[in-house]
mmCIF file of C-alpha atoms and ligand atoms in Angstrom:
data_model
loop_
_atom_site.group_PDB
_atom_site.id
_atom_site.type_symbol
_atom_site.label_atom_id
_atom_site.label_comp_id
_atom_site.label_asym_id
_atom_site.label_seq_id
_atom_site.Cartn_x
_atom_site.Cartn_y
_atom_site.Cartn_z
ATOM 1 C CA MET A 464 101.451 257.473 -127.094
ATOM 2 C CA PRO A 465 103.451 257.846 -123.860
ATOM 3 C CA LEU A 466 104.676 261.349 -123.046
ATOM 4 C CA ASP A 467 107.603 260.290 -120.907
ATOM 5 C CA THR A 468 110.400 261.293 -123.248
ATOM 6 C CA ALA A 469 111.155 264.540 -125.026
ATOM 7 C CA SER A 470 110.833 262.911 -128.448
ATOM 8 C CA HIS A 471 107.411 261.428 -127.584
ATOM 9 C CA ARG A 472 106.204 264.814 -126.376
ATOM 10 C CA ARG A 473 107.519 266.542 -129.475
ATOM 11 C CA ALA A 474 105.912 263.966 -131.781
ATOM 12 C CA ALA A 475 102.513 264.236 -130.053
ATOM 13 C CA PHE A 476 102.673 268.038 -130.061
ATOM 14 C CA ASP A 477 103.592 268.197 -133.743
ATOM 15 C CA ARG A 478 100.816 265.732 -134.625
ATOM 16 C CA ASP A 479 97.955 267.046 -132.447
ATOM 17 C CA GLY A 480 98.916 270.649 -131.669
ATOM 18 C CA PHE A 481 98.558 270.104 -127.935
ATOM 19 C CA LEU A 482 99.806 268.063 -124.980
ATOM 20 C CA VAL A 483 97.973 267.117 -121.792
ATOM 21 C CA ILE A 484 100.338 266.551 -118.857
ATOM 22 C CA GLU A 485 98.538 265.380 -115.726
ATOM 23 C CA ASP A 486 99.750 266.111 -112.180
ATOM 24 C CA PHE A 487 102.133 268.856 -113.295
ATOM 25 C CA ALA A 488 101.271 271.200 -110.414
ATOM 26 C CA SER A 489 100.786 269.990 -106.845
ATOM 27 C CA PRO A 490 97.517 270.561 -104.961
ATOM 28 C CA ALA A 491 99.422 272.956 -102.669
ATOM 29 C CA ASP A 492 100.717 274.989 -105.633
ATOM 30 C CA CYS A 493 97.204 275.191 -107.122
ATOM 31 C CA ALA A 494 95.753 276.257 -103.763
ATOM 32 C CA ALA A 495 98.427 278.947 -103.344
ATOM 33 C CA LEU A 496 97.579 280.533 -106.713
ATOM 34 C CA ILE A 497 93.839 280.368 -106.011
ATOM 35 C CA ARG A 498 94.432 282.151 -102.678
ATOM 36 C CA ARG A 499 96.663 284.764 -104.262
ATOM 37 C CA ALA A 500 94.106 285.494 -107.008
ATOM 38 C CA GLY A 501 91.465 285.905 -104.300
ATOM 39 C CA ASP A 502 93.666 288.459 -102.546
ATOM 40 C CA ILE A 503 94.140 290.421 -105.781
ATOM 41 C CA VAL A 504 90.372 290.556 -106.395
ATOM 42 C CA ALA A 505 89.720 291.530 -102.755
ATOM 43 C CA GLY A 506 92.047 294.501 -103.254
ATOM 44 C CA PHE A 507 90.381 295.554 -106.520
ATOM 45 C CA ASP A 508 88.237 298.688 -106.636
ATOM 46 C CA PRO A 509 85.553 298.017 -109.275
ATOM 47 C CA ALA A 510 85.122 301.749 -109.846
ATOM 48 C CA GLU A 511 88.638 301.682 -111.240
ATOM 49 C CA ALA A 512 87.420 299.971 -114.384
ATOM 50 C CA ALA A 513 84.044 298.938 -115.692
ATOM 51 C CA SER A 514 85.743 297.030 -118.481
ATOM 52 C CA VAL A 515 83.877 293.950 -119.599
ATOM 53 C CA PHE A 516 85.924 291.241 -121.204
ATOM 54 C CA SER A 517 84.280 289.603 -124.151
ATOM 55 C CA THR A 518 85.619 287.485 -126.979
ATOM 56 C CA VAL A 519 82.240 287.654 -128.736
ATOM 57 C CA ASN A 520 82.574 291.375 -129.493
ATOM 58 C CA GLN A 521 86.246 292.306 -129.603
ATOM 59 C CA GLU A 522 85.513 295.987 -130.118
ATOM 60 C CA LYS A 523 84.152 296.239 -126.590
ATOM 61 C CA THR A 524 87.515 295.334 -125.184
ATOM 62 C CA SER A 525 89.346 298.127 -126.883
ATOM 63 C CA ASP A 526 89.455 300.456 -123.966
ATOM 64 C CA ASP A 527 92.501 301.770 -122.208
ATOM 65 C CA TRP A 528 92.095 299.444 -119.240
ATOM 66 C CA PHE A 529 92.609 296.520 -121.581
ATOM 67 C CA LEU A 530 95.131 297.989 -124.016
ATOM 68 C CA THR A 531 97.513 299.226 -121.338
ATOM 69 C CA SER A 532 97.349 296.045 -119.252
ATOM 70 C CA GLY A 533 100.293 294.276 -120.926
ATOM 71 C CA ASP A 534 102.658 295.088 -118.075
ATOM 72 C CA GLN A 535 100.049 295.331 -115.301
ATOM 73 C CA VAL A 536 97.914 293.186 -112.988
ATOM 74 C CA ARG A 537 94.291 294.151 -113.661
ATOM 75 C CA CYS A 538 90.859 292.603 -113.133
ATOM 76 C CA PHE A 539 88.296 292.260 -115.940
ATOM 77 C CA PHE A 540 84.587 291.598 -115.388
ATOM 78 C CA GLU A 541 82.453 288.792 -116.788
ATOM 79 C CA GLU A 542 80.146 289.966 -119.562
ATOM 80 C CA GLY A 543 77.098 288.819 -117.571
ATOM 81 C CA ALA A 544 78.327 290.333 -114.301
ATOM 82 C CA PHE A 545 76.050 293.384 -114.352
ATOM 83 C CA ALA A 546 72.267 293.685 -114.070
ATOM 84 C CA PRO A 547 70.554 296.222 -116.400
ATOM 85 C CA ASP A 548 70.644 298.794 -113.588
ATOM 86 C CA GLY A 549 74.447 298.505 -113.428
ATOM 87 C CA SER A 550 74.580 296.597 -110.152
ATOM 88 C CA LEU A 551 76.561 293.372 -109.813
ATOM 89 C CA ARG A 552 74.446 290.210 -110.083
ATOM 90 C CA GLN A 553 76.814 288.266 -107.843
ATOM 91 C CA PRO A 554 79.380 289.294 -105.210
ATOM 92 C CA LEU A 555 82.525 290.916 -106.618
ATOM 93 C CA ASP A 556 84.657 287.815 -106.104
ATOM 94 C CA LEU A 557 82.216 285.847 -108.312
ATOM 95 C CA SER A 558 82.028 288.558 -110.998
ATOM 96 C CA ILE A 559 85.579 288.735 -112.321
ATOM 97 C CA ASN A 560 86.321 287.023 -115.644
ATOM 98 C CA LYS A 561 90.084 287.206 -115.438
ATOM 99 C CA ILE A 562 93.178 288.921 -114.125
ATOM 100 C CA GLY A 563 95.800 289.939 -116.681
ATOM 101 C CA HIS A 564 98.317 290.305 -118.176
ATOM 102 C CA ALA A 565 101.648 290.468 -116.292
ATOM 103 C CA LEU A 566 100.988 288.397 -113.184
ATOM 104 C CA HIS A 567 104.134 286.429 -114.005
ATOM 105 C CA ASP A 568 106.288 289.553 -113.745
ATOM 106 C CA ARG A 569 104.477 291.570 -111.082
ATOM 107 C CA ASP A 570 103.412 288.997 -108.502
ATOM 108 C CA PRO A 571 106.026 286.863 -106.701
ATOM 109 C CA ALA A 572 103.758 283.786 -106.344
ATOM 110 C CA PHE A 573 102.829 283.779 -110.044
ATOM 111 C CA ASP A 574 106.426 284.595 -111.014
ATOM 112 C CA ARG A 575 107.691 281.500 -109.185
ATOM 113 C CA PHE A 576 104.989 279.243 -110.602
ATOM 114 C CA SER A 577 105.479 280.557 -114.166
ATOM 115 C CA ARG A 578 109.259 280.244 -114.172
ATOM 116 C CA ASP A 579 109.357 276.595 -113.114
ATOM 117 C CA PRO A 580 112.506 275.139 -114.745
ATOM 118 C CA ARG A 581 110.411 272.175 -115.953
ATOM 119 C CA LEU A 582 108.550 274.605 -118.229
ATOM 120 C CA ALA A 583 111.790 275.921 -119.713
ATOM 121 C CA ASP A 584 112.846 272.327 -120.425
ATOM 122 C CA LEU A 585 109.478 271.523 -121.970
ATOM 123 C CA LEU A 586 109.582 274.547 -124.289
ATOM 124 C CA ALA A 587 113.117 273.614 -125.342
ATOM 125 C CA ASP A 588 111.884 270.089 -126.105
ATOM 126 C CA LEU A 589 109.161 271.610 -128.298
ATOM 127 C CA GLY A 590 111.697 273.631 -130.247
ATOM 128 C CA MET A 591 111.437 277.095 -128.723
ATOM 129 C CA ALA A 592 114.947 278.527 -128.758
ATOM 130 C CA ARG A 593 114.625 281.615 -126.523
ATOM 131 C CA PRO A 594 111.254 281.705 -124.746
ATOM 132 C CA LEU A 595 109.901 285.013 -123.496
ATOM 133 C CA LEU A 596 107.014 284.967 -121.017
ATOM 134 C CA MET A 597 104.864 287.483 -122.867
ATOM 135 C CA GLN A 598 101.495 287.285 -121.136
ATOM 136 C CA SER A 599 99.709 285.654 -118.211
ATOM 137 C CA MET A 600 96.046 285.353 -117.281
ATOM 138 C CA TYR A 601 94.164 284.006 -114.296
ATOM 139 C CA ILE A 602 90.802 282.804 -115.595
ATOM 140 C CA PHE A 603 87.912 282.285 -113.160
ATOM 141 C CA LYS A 604 85.172 280.835 -115.387
ATOM 142 C CA GLN A 605 82.678 281.715 -112.676
ATOM 143 C CA PRO A 606 79.738 279.467 -111.717
ATOM 144 C CA ARG A 607 76.652 280.132 -113.872
ATOM 145 C CA ILE A 608 77.980 283.340 -115.528
ATOM 146 C CA GLY A 609 81.446 282.199 -116.699
ATOM 147 C CA GLY A 610 81.414 283.213 -120.352
ATOM 148 C CA GLU A 611 82.435 281.179 -123.387
ATOM 149 C CA VAL A 612 85.702 281.794 -125.204
ATOM 150 C CA VAL A 613 84.976 281.325 -128.892
ATOM 151 C CA CYS A 614 87.156 279.219 -131.183
ATOM 152 C CA HIS A 615 90.467 280.980 -131.816
ATOM 153 C CA GLN A 616 94.198 280.573 -132.318
ATOM 154 C CA ASP A 617 96.480 282.159 -129.721
ATOM 155 C CA ALA A 618 98.721 283.469 -132.527
ATOM 156 C CA THR A 619 95.809 285.773 -133.455
ATOM 157 C CA PHE A 620 96.395 287.656 -130.210
ATOM 158 C CA LEU A 621 100.139 287.079 -129.731
ATOM 159 C CA TYR A 622 101.496 287.062 -133.239
ATOM 160 C CA SER A 623 105.171 286.792 -134.041
ATOM 161 C CA ASP A 624 106.890 286.447 -137.410
ATOM 162 C CA PRO A 625 107.093 283.510 -137.845
ATOM 163 C CA PRO A 626 104.301 282.427 -135.431
ATOM 164 C CA THR A 627 105.909 280.886 -132.326
ATOM 165 C CA VAL A 628 103.473 281.383 -129.450
ATOM 166 C CA ILE A 629 102.912 278.412 -127.143
ATOM 167 C CA GLY A 630 100.237 278.472 -124.434
ATOM 168 C CA LEU A 631 100.806 276.861 -121.034
ATOM 169 C CA TRP A 632 97.363 276.367 -119.469
ATOM 170 C CA PHE A 633 97.109 275.048 -115.934
ATOM 171 C CA ALA A 634 93.887 273.673 -114.457
ATOM 172 C CA LEU A 635 93.836 274.901 -110.856
ATOM 173 C CA GLN A 636 90.429 273.275 -110.318
ATOM 174 C CA ASP A 637 88.884 270.299 -112.104
ATOM 175 C CA ALA A 638 87.739 271.325 -115.592
ATOM 176 C CA THR A 639 84.867 269.342 -117.095
ATOM 177 C CA VAL A 640 82.427 269.752 -119.968
ATOM 178 C CA ASP A 641 79.861 271.105 -117.476
ATOM 179 C CA ASN A 642 82.025 273.889 -116.067
ATOM 180 C CA GLY A 643 83.597 275.008 -119.318
ATOM 181 C CA CYS A 644 86.697 272.926 -120.019
ATOM 182 C CA MET A 645 88.828 273.564 -123.046
ATOM 183 C CA TRP A 646 87.964 272.026 -126.428
ATOM 184 C CA ALA A 647 90.422 271.653 -129.283
ATOM 185 C CA LEU A 648 90.537 270.533 -132.908
ATOM 186 C CA PRO A 649 93.441 268.052 -133.033
ATOM 187 C CA GLY A 650 95.727 268.693 -135.995
ATOM 188 C CA GLY A 651 94.020 272.026 -136.733
ATOM 189 C CA HIS A 652 97.295 273.852 -136.119
ATOM 190 C CA ARG A 653 98.453 272.838 -139.583
ATOM 191 C CA ALA A 654 95.783 274.932 -141.340
ATOM 192 C CA GLY A 655 97.504 278.329 -140.990
ATOM 193 C CA LEU A 656 96.626 281.546 -139.182
ATOM 194 C CA LYS A 657 93.129 282.925 -139.807
ATOM 195 C CA SER A 658 93.307 286.392 -138.257
ATOM 196 C CA ARG A 659 95.325 288.930 -136.307
ATOM 197 C CA PHE A 660 94.053 291.171 -133.479
ATOM 198 C CA VAL A 661 95.982 294.413 -133.963
ATOM 199 C CA ARG A 662 96.131 298.007 -132.772
ATOM 200 C CA ARG A 663 94.702 300.569 -135.152
ATOM 201 C CA PRO A 664 97.117 303.384 -136.027
ATOM 202 C CA GLY A 665 94.606 305.942 -134.708
ATOM 203 C CA GLY A 666 93.770 304.066 -131.503
ATOM 204 C CA GLY A 667 91.659 301.068 -130.592
ATOM 205 C CA VAL A 668 91.950 297.633 -132.129
ATOM 206 C CA ARG A 669 90.657 295.638 -135.067
ATOM 207 C CA MET A 670 90.607 292.065 -136.300
ATOM 208 C CA ASP A 671 92.529 291.603 -139.563
ATOM 209 C CA VAL A 672 91.159 288.557 -141.395
ATOM 210 C CA LEU A 673 93.834 286.581 -143.242
ATOM 211 C CA ASP A 674 91.680 283.569 -144.143
ATOM 212 C CA PRO A 675 87.882 284.012 -144.054
ATOM 213 C CA THR A 676 87.128 280.267 -144.051
ATOM 214 C CA PRO A 677 85.137 279.681 -140.863
ATOM 215 C CA TRP A 678 86.072 277.025 -138.341
ATOM 216 C CA PRO A 679 83.978 273.866 -138.621
ATOM 217 C CA PRO A 680 80.982 274.139 -136.260
ATOM 218 C CA VAL A 681 82.023 273.022 -132.783
ATOM 219 C CA SER A 682 80.891 269.461 -132.228
ATOM 220 C CA PRO A 683 82.513 266.077 -131.664
ATOM 221 C CA GLU A 684 81.259 265.019 -135.125
ATOM 222 C CA ASN A 685 83.540 267.682 -136.625
ATOM 223 C CA GLY A 686 86.559 266.378 -134.747
ATOM 224 C CA TYR A 687 86.594 268.667 -131.708
ATOM 225 C CA VAL A 688 87.585 266.975 -128.470
ATOM 226 C CA PRO A 689 86.913 268.148 -124.903
ATOM 227 C CA LEU A 690 90.096 268.445 -122.858
ATOM 228 C CA GLU A 691 88.720 267.642 -119.436
ATOM 229 C CA ALA A 692 91.490 268.221 -116.909
ATOM 230 C CA LYS A 693 91.922 267.433 -113.238
ATOM 231 C CA ALA A 694 93.371 270.179 -111.028
ATOM 232 C CA GLY A 695 97.140 270.285 -111.514
ATOM 233 C CA THR A 696 96.999 269.301 -115.203
ATOM 234 C CA LEU A 697 99.057 271.309 -117.692
ATOM 235 C CA ILE A 698 97.716 271.653 -121.229
ATOM 236 C CA VAL A 699 100.266 272.887 -123.764
ATOM 237 C CA LEU A 700 98.774 274.572 -126.829
ATOM 238 C CA HIS A 701 100.424 275.218 -130.186
ATOM 239 C CA GLY A 702 99.811 278.858 -131.127
ATOM 240 C CA LEU A 703 97.943 277.891 -134.309
ATOM 241 C CA LEU A 704 95.709 275.247 -132.700
ATOM 242 C CA PRO A 705 91.975 276.081 -132.885
ATOM 243 C CA HIS A 706 90.579 275.881 -129.339
ATOM 244 C CA LEU A 707 87.734 277.251 -127.269
ATOM 245 C CA SER A 708 85.900 276.816 -124.009
ATOM 246 C CA GLY A 709 82.171 276.757 -123.401
ATOM 247 C CA PRO A 710 80.230 278.751 -120.823
ATOM 248 C CA ASN A 711 80.145 277.504 -117.261
ATOM 249 C CA THR A 712 76.578 276.348 -116.734
ATOM 250 C CA SER A 713 77.387 274.575 -113.468
ATOM 251 C CA ASP A 714 77.535 275.683 -109.845
ATOM 252 C CA ARG A 715 81.304 275.047 -109.720
ATOM 253 C CA SER A 716 83.981 277.531 -110.719
ATOM 254 C CA ARG A 717 86.739 276.459 -113.087
ATOM 255 C CA HIS A 718 89.859 278.404 -112.171
ATOM 256 C CA ALA A 719 92.812 278.183 -114.533
ATOM 257 C CA TYR A 720 96.079 280.010 -115.055
ATOM 258 C CA ALA A 721 97.687 280.510 -118.449
ATOM 259 C CA VAL A 722 101.080 281.781 -119.560
ATOM 260 C CA HIS A 723 101.864 282.487 -123.204
ATOM 261 C CA CYS A 724 105.443 282.350 -124.419
ATOM 262 C CA VAL A 725 106.881 283.596 -127.711
ATOM 263 C CA ASP A 726 110.322 282.954 -129.103
ATOM 264 C CA ALA A 727 112.682 285.937 -128.881
ATOM 265 C CA ALA A 728 114.260 284.593 -132.081
ATOM 266 C CA ALA A 729 111.103 285.729 -133.972
ATOM 267 C CA SER A 730 110.090 289.359 -134.444
ATOM 268 C CA TYR A 731 107.226 290.709 -132.306
ATOM 269 C CA PRO A 732 105.265 293.324 -134.306
ATOM 270 C CA ALA A 733 104.595 296.806 -132.959
ATOM 271 C CA ASP A 734 100.909 296.504 -133.949
ATOM 272 C CA ASN A 735 100.197 293.485 -131.715
ATOM 273 C CA TRP A 736 97.549 294.517 -129.182
ATOM 274 C CA LEU A 737 99.781 293.516 -126.273
ATOM 275 C CA GLN A 738 102.840 295.689 -125.885
ATOM 276 C CA ARG A 739 105.407 295.973 -123.139
ATOM 277 C CA PRO A 740 107.103 299.301 -122.453
ATOM 278 C CA PRO A 741 110.861 299.392 -123.184
ATOM 279 C CA SER A 742 111.417 300.072 -119.495
ATOM 280 C CA PHE A 743 109.728 296.757 -118.542
ATOM 281 C CA PRO A 744 110.360 294.283 -121.345
ATOM 282 C CA ALA A 745 109.188 290.672 -121.434
ATOM 283 C CA ARG A 746 111.712 288.290 -119.875
ATOM 284 C CA GLY A 747 112.529 284.619 -120.160
ATOM 285 C CA PHE A 748 112.977 282.062 -117.417
HETATM 286 FE FE1 FE2 B 1696 93.522 280.664 -126.208
#
């Protein structure tokens, strides 16, 4: 189905739970974000945080560095970044898993990229009344150690009532099966939300299971499709769509940038892991 009109895009998104829009960002725009992310990592003092980002064991992420990053620009290490003696296996710039979670509000280059008027139009086409840019991540998916992101729904991490989150995922480098491209289960967004990642009243976080039925094992036979994407491609993800990305087993990095928007018309619970202080609230376009 062609994606050249708003109604085509809306129909494909409602049917599949995702859209793939090639050539959205120019090579120059991709290169500018890659450079800017490199500058941020170069200015990062690893002693500041030994936080390891992992989606395999969520409990490990429940430290202050992570939980207070909603309005900050912070670096998070790959799980496999450290040798048993605590030293880095690779140079620092090849050891960072991601930068999060307010690049779009704190960094002028990411702010400009994230608030492209074409994105506001696209979200309106998809039915989002008052988009708020709630979270942004720069994902490195480093050569050889870039970790997997297990099958999940973005509404687990950015819940609203009703669920409204839409992910805008930009390939800044070519993403292939070998270097850990995204995979999705087309139509899986109609199955409902399986879990919520919430703050515990006493501190830390937990996963609240709403539907214990496991995802079908990840394989093409079970309907999963790889979303290989050339640099500059935008992948739009429905917040309930099951998706994942494999480890990067190649020698090539797979840099991507993602922004997650929620509708201000829905309520955003106080127990969501990601919170913005009243003095620095999430903004729209
Ligand atoms: Fe996701």
